[in-house]
Short mmCIF file of C-alpha atoms in Angstrom, two decimals:
data_model
loop_
_atom_site.label_atom_id
_atom_site.label_comp_id
_atom_site.label_asym_id
_atom_site.label_seq_id
_atom_site.Cartn_x
_atom_site.Cartn_y
_atom_site.Cartn_z
CA MET L 1 9.08 -10.79 -11.04
CA ARG L 2 7.91 -14.25 -9.69
CA PHE L 3 9.30 -15.98 -6.69
CA TYR L 4 8.69 -19.16 -4.76
CA VAL L 5 10.27 -20.53 -1.60
CA ASP L 6 10.74 -24.38 -1.71
CA HIS L 7 11.82 -25.01 1.78
CA ASP L 8 13.56 -23.61 4.92
CA LEU L 9 15.40 -26.38 6.75
CA GLY L 10 17.19 -24.06 9.19
CA ALA L 11 20.63 -24.58 7.76
CA GLU L 12 19.43 -24.32 4.14
CA ILE L 13 16.88 -22.21 2.46
CA ARG L 14 16.03 -22.95 -1.15
CA PHE L 15 13.96 -20.67 -3.36
CA TRP L 16 13.72 -19.23 -6.82
CA VAL L 17 13.26 -15.67 -8.08
CA VAL L 18 12.50 -14.90 -11.76
CA PRO L 19 13.39 -11.37 -12.57
CA ASP L 20 11.31 -9.21 -15.08
CA ASN L 21 14.42 -9.09 -17.40
CA PRO L 22 14.66 -12.54 -18.89
CA LEU L 23 18.36 -12.12 -19.42
CA ALA L 24 19.17 -11.05 -15.95
CA ILE L 25 20.47 -13.20 -13.07
CA SER L 26 18.56 -12.52 -9.82
CA ARG L 27 20.37 -11.19 -6.74
CA VAL L 28 18.96 -10.99 -3.20
CA PHE L 29 20.16 -9.51 0.04
CA VAL L 30 19.74 -11.35 3.31
CA ALA L 31 19.20 -9.76 6.72
CA VAL L 32 19.72 -11.78 9.87
CA GLU L 33 18.11 -10.51 13.06
CA GLY L 34 17.45 -7.26 11.33
CA ARG L 35 21.05 -6.78 10.10
CA ARG L 36 21.96 -6.96 6.48
CA VAL L 37 24.73 -9.56 6.18
CA ALA L 38 25.05 -10.74 2.48
CA GLU L 39 24.14 -10.12 -1.06
CA ILE L 40 23.95 -13.29 -3.18
CA PRO L 41 23.27 -14.06 -6.82
CA ALA L 42 21.26 -17.10 -8.10
CA THR L 43 23.58 -20.10 -8.37
CA ILE L 44 21.36 -22.93 -9.75
CA THR L 45 19.67 -23.35 -13.11
CA ASP L 46 16.23 -24.81 -13.37
CA ASP L 47 15.35 -26.07 -16.90
CA GLY L 48 11.66 -26.10 -15.98
CA ILE L 49 11.74 -22.29 -15.59
CA ARG L 50 13.42 -21.92 -19.04
CA ALA L 51 10.98 -24.39 -20.60
CA ASN L 52 7.97 -22.45 -19.24
CA GLY L 53 9.32 -19.37 -21.01
CA TRP L 54 9.74 -17.34 -17.69
CA HIS L 55 13.48 -16.89 -18.15
CA SER L 56 15.88 -17.31 -21.08
CA THR L 57 18.34 -19.44 -19.03
CA GLY L 58 16.51 -20.66 -15.97
CA HIS L 59 19.45 -19.39 -13.87
CA CYS L 60 17.10 -18.24 -11.02
CA VAL L 61 17.42 -20.68 -8.09
CA PHE L 62 19.05 -19.88 -4.79
CA ARG L 63 20.39 -22.28 -2.15
CA LEU L 64 21.41 -20.43 1.05
CA THR L 65 23.61 -22.15 3.66
CA PRO L 66 25.67 -20.96 6.59
CA GLU L 67 28.60 -20.53 4.23
CA ASP L 68 26.67 -17.94 2.38
CA VAL L 69 24.92 -16.41 5.32
CA PRO L 70 26.74 -16.67 8.69
CA GLY L 71 24.51 -17.56 11.54
CA LEU L 72 21.75 -18.81 9.16
CA ALA L 73 21.06 -22.08 11.02
CA GLU L 74 20.44 -20.71 14.49
CA ALA L 75 18.94 -17.32 13.47
CA ARG L 76 15.24 -16.75 14.59
CA ARG L 77 14.57 -14.04 12.09
CA VAL L 78 15.95 -14.14 8.55
CA GLU L 79 14.57 -11.93 5.76
CA ILE L 80 15.40 -12.23 2.06
CA TYR L 81 14.76 -9.28 -0.32
CA ASP L 82 15.11 -8.94 -4.05
CA THR L 83 18.06 -6.58 -4.62
CA ASP L 84 16.55 -4.85 -7.65
CA THR L 85 12.92 -4.22 -6.28
CA ASN L 86 13.54 -4.38 -2.45
CA VAL L 87 10.44 -6.71 -2.37
CA LEU L 88 10.43 -9.19 0.48
CA ILE L 89 10.81 -12.77 -0.90
CA TYR L 90 10.80 -14.73 2.39
CA ARG L 91 10.76 -14.00 6.08
CA ARG L 92 11.64 -16.59 8.83
CA ILE L 93 10.04 -15.63 12.19
CA ARG L 94 8.56 -17.48 15.13
CA GLN L 95 5.89 -19.92 13.88
CA ASP L 96 3.60 -19.87 16.99
CA GLY L 97 0.60 -17.56 16.62
CA LEU L 98 0.91 -16.82 12.90
CA ARG L 99 -2.27 -16.34 11.11
CA THR L 100 -2.94 -18.09 7.83
CA GLY L 101 -4.58 -16.51 4.76
CA LYS L 102 -4.14 -13.03 3.17
CA VAL L 103 -5.24 -9.72 4.46
CA LEU L 104 -5.34 -6.48 2.45
CA LEU L 105 -5.65 -3.07 4.18
CA VAL L 106 -6.42 -0.50 1.43
CA ASP L 107 -4.84 2.90 2.23
CA THR L 108 -7.26 5.57 1.21
CA SER L 109 -5.24 8.52 2.43
CA ILE L 110 -2.07 10.00 0.96
CA VAL L 111 -0.63 9.50 4.43
CA PRO L 112 -0.47 5.73 4.98
CA GLU L 113 -2.12 4.03 8.04
CA THR L 114 0.85 2.80 10.25
CA ARG L 115 -0.44 1.70 13.58
CA ILE L 116 -2.72 -1.15 12.56
CA PRO L 117 0.02 -2.59 10.16
CA ALA L 118 2.52 -2.25 13.03
CA ALA L 119 0.28 -4.32 15.27
CA LEU L 120 -0.29 -7.01 12.70
CA PHE L 121 3.16 -7.16 11.02
CA ASP L 122 4.56 -9.98 13.10
CA ARG L 123 1.20 -11.96 13.03
CA PHE L 124 1.96 -13.01 9.47
CA GLN L 125 4.68 -14.98 7.81
CA GLN L 126 5.26 -12.08 5.33
CA SER L 127 4.06 -8.54 5.40
CA TYR L 128 4.11 -5.96 2.53
CA LEU L 129 3.62 -2.30 3.37
CA GLY L 130 3.24 0.53 0.90
CA VAL L 131 2.46 -1.75 -2.00
CA GLY L 132 1.00 1.07 -4.09
CA ARG L 133 4.50 1.89 -5.18
CA LEU L 134 5.18 -1.57 -6.54
CA SER L 135 4.73 -2.48 -10.22
CA ASP L 136 1.59 -4.05 -11.48
CA GLU L 137 3.45 -7.32 -12.12
CA VAL L 138 4.74 -7.63 -8.46
CA LEU L 139 1.37 -6.71 -7.10
CA ARG L 140 -0.27 -9.55 -9.07
CA VAL L 141 2.23 -11.97 -7.67
CA LEU L 142 1.55 -10.85 -4.10
CA PHE L 143 -2.21 -11.22 -4.59
CA GLU L 144 -2.45 -14.39 -6.62
CA SER L 145 0.54 -16.48 -5.42
CA PRO L 146 -0.70 -19.56 -3.59
CA TRP L 147 2.64 -19.78 -1.86
CA LEU L 148 2.12 -16.60 0.16
CA ALA L 149 -0.24 -18.45 2.51
CA SER L 150 0.24 -16.13 5.47
CA SER L 151 0.56 -12.49 4.24
CA PHE L 152 -0.48 -8.98 5.26
CA VAL L 153 -0.53 -6.35 2.46
CA SER L 154 -1.27 -2.67 2.78
CA GLY L 155 -1.11 0.34 0.47
CA ALA L 156 -2.95 2.68 -1.86
CA ILE L 157 -3.94 0.40 -4.70
CA ILE L 158 -6.64 0.98 -7.40
CA VAL L 159 -9.05 -1.60 -6.15
CA PRO L 160 -10.96 -2.53 -9.26
CA ARG L 161 -7.86 -3.50 -11.00
CA TYR L 162 -7.05 -6.30 -8.56
CA GLU L 163 -10.54 -7.22 -7.08
CA GLY L 164 -10.63 -10.44 -9.02
CA PHE L 165 -7.83 -11.75 -6.88
CA PHE L 166 -9.73 -11.13 -3.59
CA ALA L 167 -12.54 -13.66 -4.09
CA SER L 168 -11.14 -16.56 -2.26
CA ASP L 169 -12.29 -17.46 1.32
CA ASP L 170 -8.96 -16.91 2.86
CA PHE L 171 -8.55 -13.46 1.51
CA ILE L 172 -9.85 -10.56 3.84
CA THR L 173 -10.08 -7.09 2.47
CA THR L 174 -10.32 -4.00 4.72
CA ALA L 175 -10.49 -0.19 4.09
CA LEU L 176 -10.52 2.84 6.45
CA ILE L 177 -12.41 5.76 4.98
CA HIS L 178 -11.35 9.35 5.83
CA ASP L 179 -13.44 12.65 5.97
CA PRO L 180 -13.03 13.99 2.31
CA TYR L 181 -12.27 17.53 3.42
CA THR L 182 -9.72 16.46 5.87
CA GLU L 183 -8.18 14.26 3.27
CA MET L 184 -8.13 17.08 0.64
CA ALA L 185 -6.40 19.31 3.25
CA THR L 186 -3.81 16.56 4.02
CA ARG L 187 -3.19 16.22 0.24
CA MET L 188 -2.83 20.01 -0.26
CA LEU L 189 -0.34 20.36 2.57
CA TRP L 190 1.45 17.23 1.41
CA LEU L 191 2.10 19.03 -1.88
CA LYS L 192 3.06 22.27 -0.22
CA ALA L 193 5.61 20.38 1.99
CA ARG L 194 7.18 19.10 -1.17
CA ALA L 195 7.31 22.46 -3.01
CA ALA L 196 11.03 22.91 -2.45
CA VAL L 197 11.90 19.47 -3.72
CA ALA L 198 9.74 20.19 -6.88
CA ALA L 199 11.62 23.50 -7.45
CA ASP L 200 15.00 21.79 -7.37
CA PRO L 201 15.92 20.44 -10.77
CA ALA L 202 18.18 17.86 -9.21
CA GLN L 203 15.28 16.47 -7.06
CA ALA L 204 12.05 17.12 -8.86
CA TRP L 205 12.21 13.58 -10.39
CA ARG L 206 11.45 12.19 -6.94
CA LEU L 207 7.88 13.47 -7.24
CA GLY L 208 7.18 12.00 -10.65
CA GLY L 209 4.02 13.37 -12.17
CA LEU L 210 3.26 15.45 -9.08
CA ALA L 211 6.29 17.82 -9.47
CA GLU L 212 4.42 20.44 -11.23
CA ALA L 213 1.55 20.32 -8.77
CA ALA L 214 3.92 20.57 -5.77
CA ASP L 215 5.90 23.49 -7.36
CA PHE L 216 2.55 25.34 -8.06
CA THR L 217 1.25 24.75 -4.58
CA GLY L 218 4.25 26.48 -3.03
CA ASP L 219 3.13 29.81 -4.34
CA TYR L 220 -0.20 29.79 -2.50
CA ASP L 221 -1.02 30.79 1.18
CA PHE L 222 -3.83 28.49 2.38
CA ASP L 223 -4.48 30.75 5.40
CA ASP L 224 -5.52 33.61 3.01
CA PRO L 225 -9.06 33.14 1.68
CA LYS L 226 -8.31 34.89 -1.64
CA SER L 227 -5.20 32.88 -2.14
CA LEU L 228 -7.06 29.71 -1.45
CA LYS L 229 -9.77 30.46 -4.01
CA ARG L 230 -7.13 31.34 -6.51
CA PHE L 231 -5.50 28.08 -5.94
CA PHE L 232 -8.58 26.14 -7.04
CA LYS L 233 -9.05 28.32 -10.06
CA MET L 234 -5.45 27.95 -11.37
CA MET L 235 -4.34 24.57 -10.21
CA PRO L 236 -2.64 22.35 -12.91
CA GLU L 237 -3.91 19.05 -14.14
CA GLY L 238 -1.73 17.06 -11.70
CA ALA L 239 -3.11 18.91 -8.62
CA TYR L 240 -6.67 18.50 -9.88
CA HIS L 241 -6.23 14.83 -10.41
CA LEU L 242 -4.91 14.36 -6.99
CA LEU L 243 -7.66 16.28 -5.24
CA TYR L 244 -10.78 15.41 -7.36
CA ASN L 245 -12.79 12.68 -5.61
CA PRO L 246 -9.81 10.49 -4.82
CA LEU L 247 -11.83 7.87 -2.96
CA ALA L 248 -14.19 7.37 -5.85
CA ARG L 249 -11.27 7.28 -8.20
CA GLN L 250 -9.57 4.62 -6.02
CA PHE L 251 -12.59 2.38 -5.96
CA GLY L 252 -14.29 3.22 -9.22
CA THR L 253 -11.46 3.23 -11.98
CA LYS L 254 -9.08 0.72 -13.22
CA LEU L 255 -6.24 3.01 -14.30
CA PRO L 256 -4.68 6.01 -12.58
CA ASN L 257 -5.41 8.33 -15.55
CA ASP L 258 -9.02 7.12 -16.14
CA ARG L 259 -11.48 9.95 -16.70
CA MET L 260 -13.89 10.16 -13.65
CA THR L 261 -17.67 10.20 -14.41
CA PRO L 262 -20.82 9.97 -12.31
CA GLY L 263 -20.85 6.19 -13.41
CA ASN L 264 -17.49 5.61 -11.67
CA SER L 265 -18.92 6.79 -8.35
CA ILE L 266 -21.58 4.05 -8.71
CA VAL L 267 -19.03 1.53 -9.40
CA ALA L 268 -16.98 2.64 -6.37
CA ILE L 269 -19.87 2.24 -4.06
CA GLU L 270 -20.55 -1.29 -5.43
CA ILE L 271 -16.96 -2.28 -4.95
CA LEU L 272 -16.62 -0.65 -1.51
CA ALA L 273 -19.73 -2.67 -0.48
CA ARG L 274 -17.83 -5.86 -1.20
CA VAL L 275 -14.86 -4.99 0.94
CA ASN L 276 -15.05 -7.28 4.09
CA VAL L 277 -14.32 -4.66 6.74
CA VAL L 278 -14.98 -0.97 6.10
CA GLY L 279 -14.45 1.67 8.69
CA HIS L 280 -14.50 5.44 9.15
CA ARG L 281 -11.58 7.33 10.61
CA GLU L 282 -13.90 9.04 13.15
CA PHE L 283 -14.54 5.57 14.50
CA TYR L 284 -11.06 4.21 14.42
CA GLU L 285 -11.39 2.10 17.51
CA ALA L 286 -14.36 0.38 15.93
CA PHE L 287 -12.46 -0.37 12.80
CA ALA L 288 -9.36 -1.67 14.45
CA THR L 289 -11.36 -3.80 16.95
CA THR L 290 -13.45 -5.29 14.10
CA VAL L 291 -10.27 -6.10 12.05
CA PHE L 292 -8.61 -7.73 15.01
CA ASP L 293 -11.68 -9.70 15.86
CA ARG L 294 -12.13 -10.93 12.27
CA LEU L 295 -8.52 -12.09 12.22
CA GLY L 296 -8.72 -13.72 15.69
CA VAL L 297 -5.89 -11.47 16.91
CA GLU L 298 -5.74 -10.64 20.63
CA ALA L 299 -3.88 -7.41 20.87
CA VAL L 300 -4.29 -3.91 22.35
CA VAL L 301 -6.21 -1.71 19.97
CA PRO L 302 -3.89 1.17 18.88
CA GLU L 303 -4.75 4.80 19.15
CA PRO L 304 -4.97 6.65 15.76
CA GLU L 305 -2.33 8.99 14.66
CA PRO L 306 -3.46 12.57 15.72
CA ILE L 307 -4.50 14.77 12.85
CA PRO L 308 -2.42 17.89 12.85
CA GLU L 309 -4.15 21.13 13.76
CA THR L 310 -3.02 22.66 10.49
CA VAL L 311 -4.88 19.99 8.54
CA LEU L 312 -8.06 20.39 10.59
CA ALA L 313 -7.97 24.14 10.15
CA LEU L 314 -7.61 23.96 6.39
CA ALA L 315 -10.32 21.28 6.21
CA ALA L 316 -12.68 23.63 8.03
CA ARG L 317 -12.01 26.38 5.55
CA LEU L 318 -12.44 23.99 2.64
CA ARG L 319 -15.98 22.97 3.81
CA GLY L 320 -17.21 26.43 3.23
CA LEU L 321 -15.58 26.69 -0.24
CA ARG L 322 -17.80 25.99 -3.21
CA ALA L 323 -14.87 24.92 -5.47
CA ALA L 324 -13.78 22.23 -3.03
CA GLN L 325 -17.45 21.07 -2.45
CA ASP L 326 -17.78 20.61 -6.23
CA MET L 327 -14.58 18.52 -6.35
CA LEU L 328 -15.74 16.18 -3.48
CA VAL L 329 -19.39 15.44 -4.23
CA PHE L 330 -18.86 11.71 -4.87
CA ASP L 331 -16.43 11.20 -2.01
CA VAL L 332 -18.69 12.96 0.52
CA ALA L 333 -21.67 10.74 -0.36
CA MET L 334 -19.47 7.64 0.07
CA ALA L 335 -17.86 8.80 3.31
CA ASP L 336 -21.16 9.90 4.79
CA ALA L 337 -22.80 6.48 4.03
CA VAL L 338 -19.90 4.69 5.75
CA ARG L 339 -19.91 6.96 8.65
CA ASP L 340 -23.63 6.69 9.12
CA ALA L 341 -23.57 2.84 8.91
CA VAL L 342 -20.71 2.69 11.50
CA ALA L 343 -22.35 5.18 13.88
CA LYS L 344 -25.56 3.04 14.08
CA GLY L 345 -23.69 0.31 15.87
CA TRP L 346 -20.87 2.25 17.57
CA THR L 347 -20.57 5.35 19.76
CA VAL L 348 -17.50 7.53 20.05
#
């Protein structure tokens, strides 16, 4: 999918959306002041889009007016989303205080960071959260499009696959690193919480390739040392893939199913070193403060989401488990290096 906003004149917004299916006619839904008010198909044909080979007919252009969207002219907040993908095409908000450029927050935990994105959401013309779930084509549009001149993007992406888009001076990359054992515990309990869904044939599809791993995890008691050891001996490939050095995988491979080797960990360290702002979860305030300062944002630094006691307790047990240690060798080295670097200039 490609999209471009030509103009917003208040009473008229003109834009085009080229769907992935070259035979389809794009549709968008429009929300005014946070309330969905209309769903509209493209109404105008652009011969240039067809001539460029992007669409078979060029029937991809929208012209929204108050006749299509009641209250459009006077609305302070208007959001337009692609109906098929739910991707934000355009957002009209107050213009004062908006920051220019692009900012990426790489989620390195299976539980996304929410408080920093919440603080920055309205500081940009357009914000995209949870982008790890988007297709490769849409991600490339978000990263390379010159028209998204004020955008905040966050999500769990495979960084080397897109690093080439981050080289411009107006693109700032950030990443918050988590303690590897705490993250492993978080992922194990994440799987366990979805065991019932995985066991239900009518819902298992929601978990995709992790359905087998979640179903398997439901049979184990992580509070029982013997059961915990057996979990590591018997885990299926999906669970192993999710738990084995996920940080090194995220920064050291280009495809989700790439085989991990020691060489990937070296690549991961090199790429992490090129991220503009890197922080450690134990120094959350330092990370948030640095990001806000880099962006020139004056805002109250948020408190981090508290880590559940069940996660901390399981992480403590994993630290003494040889099987867990062997699965996190690369991540521990990376996380310790980040933590030590931050600790030199910041005290808790």
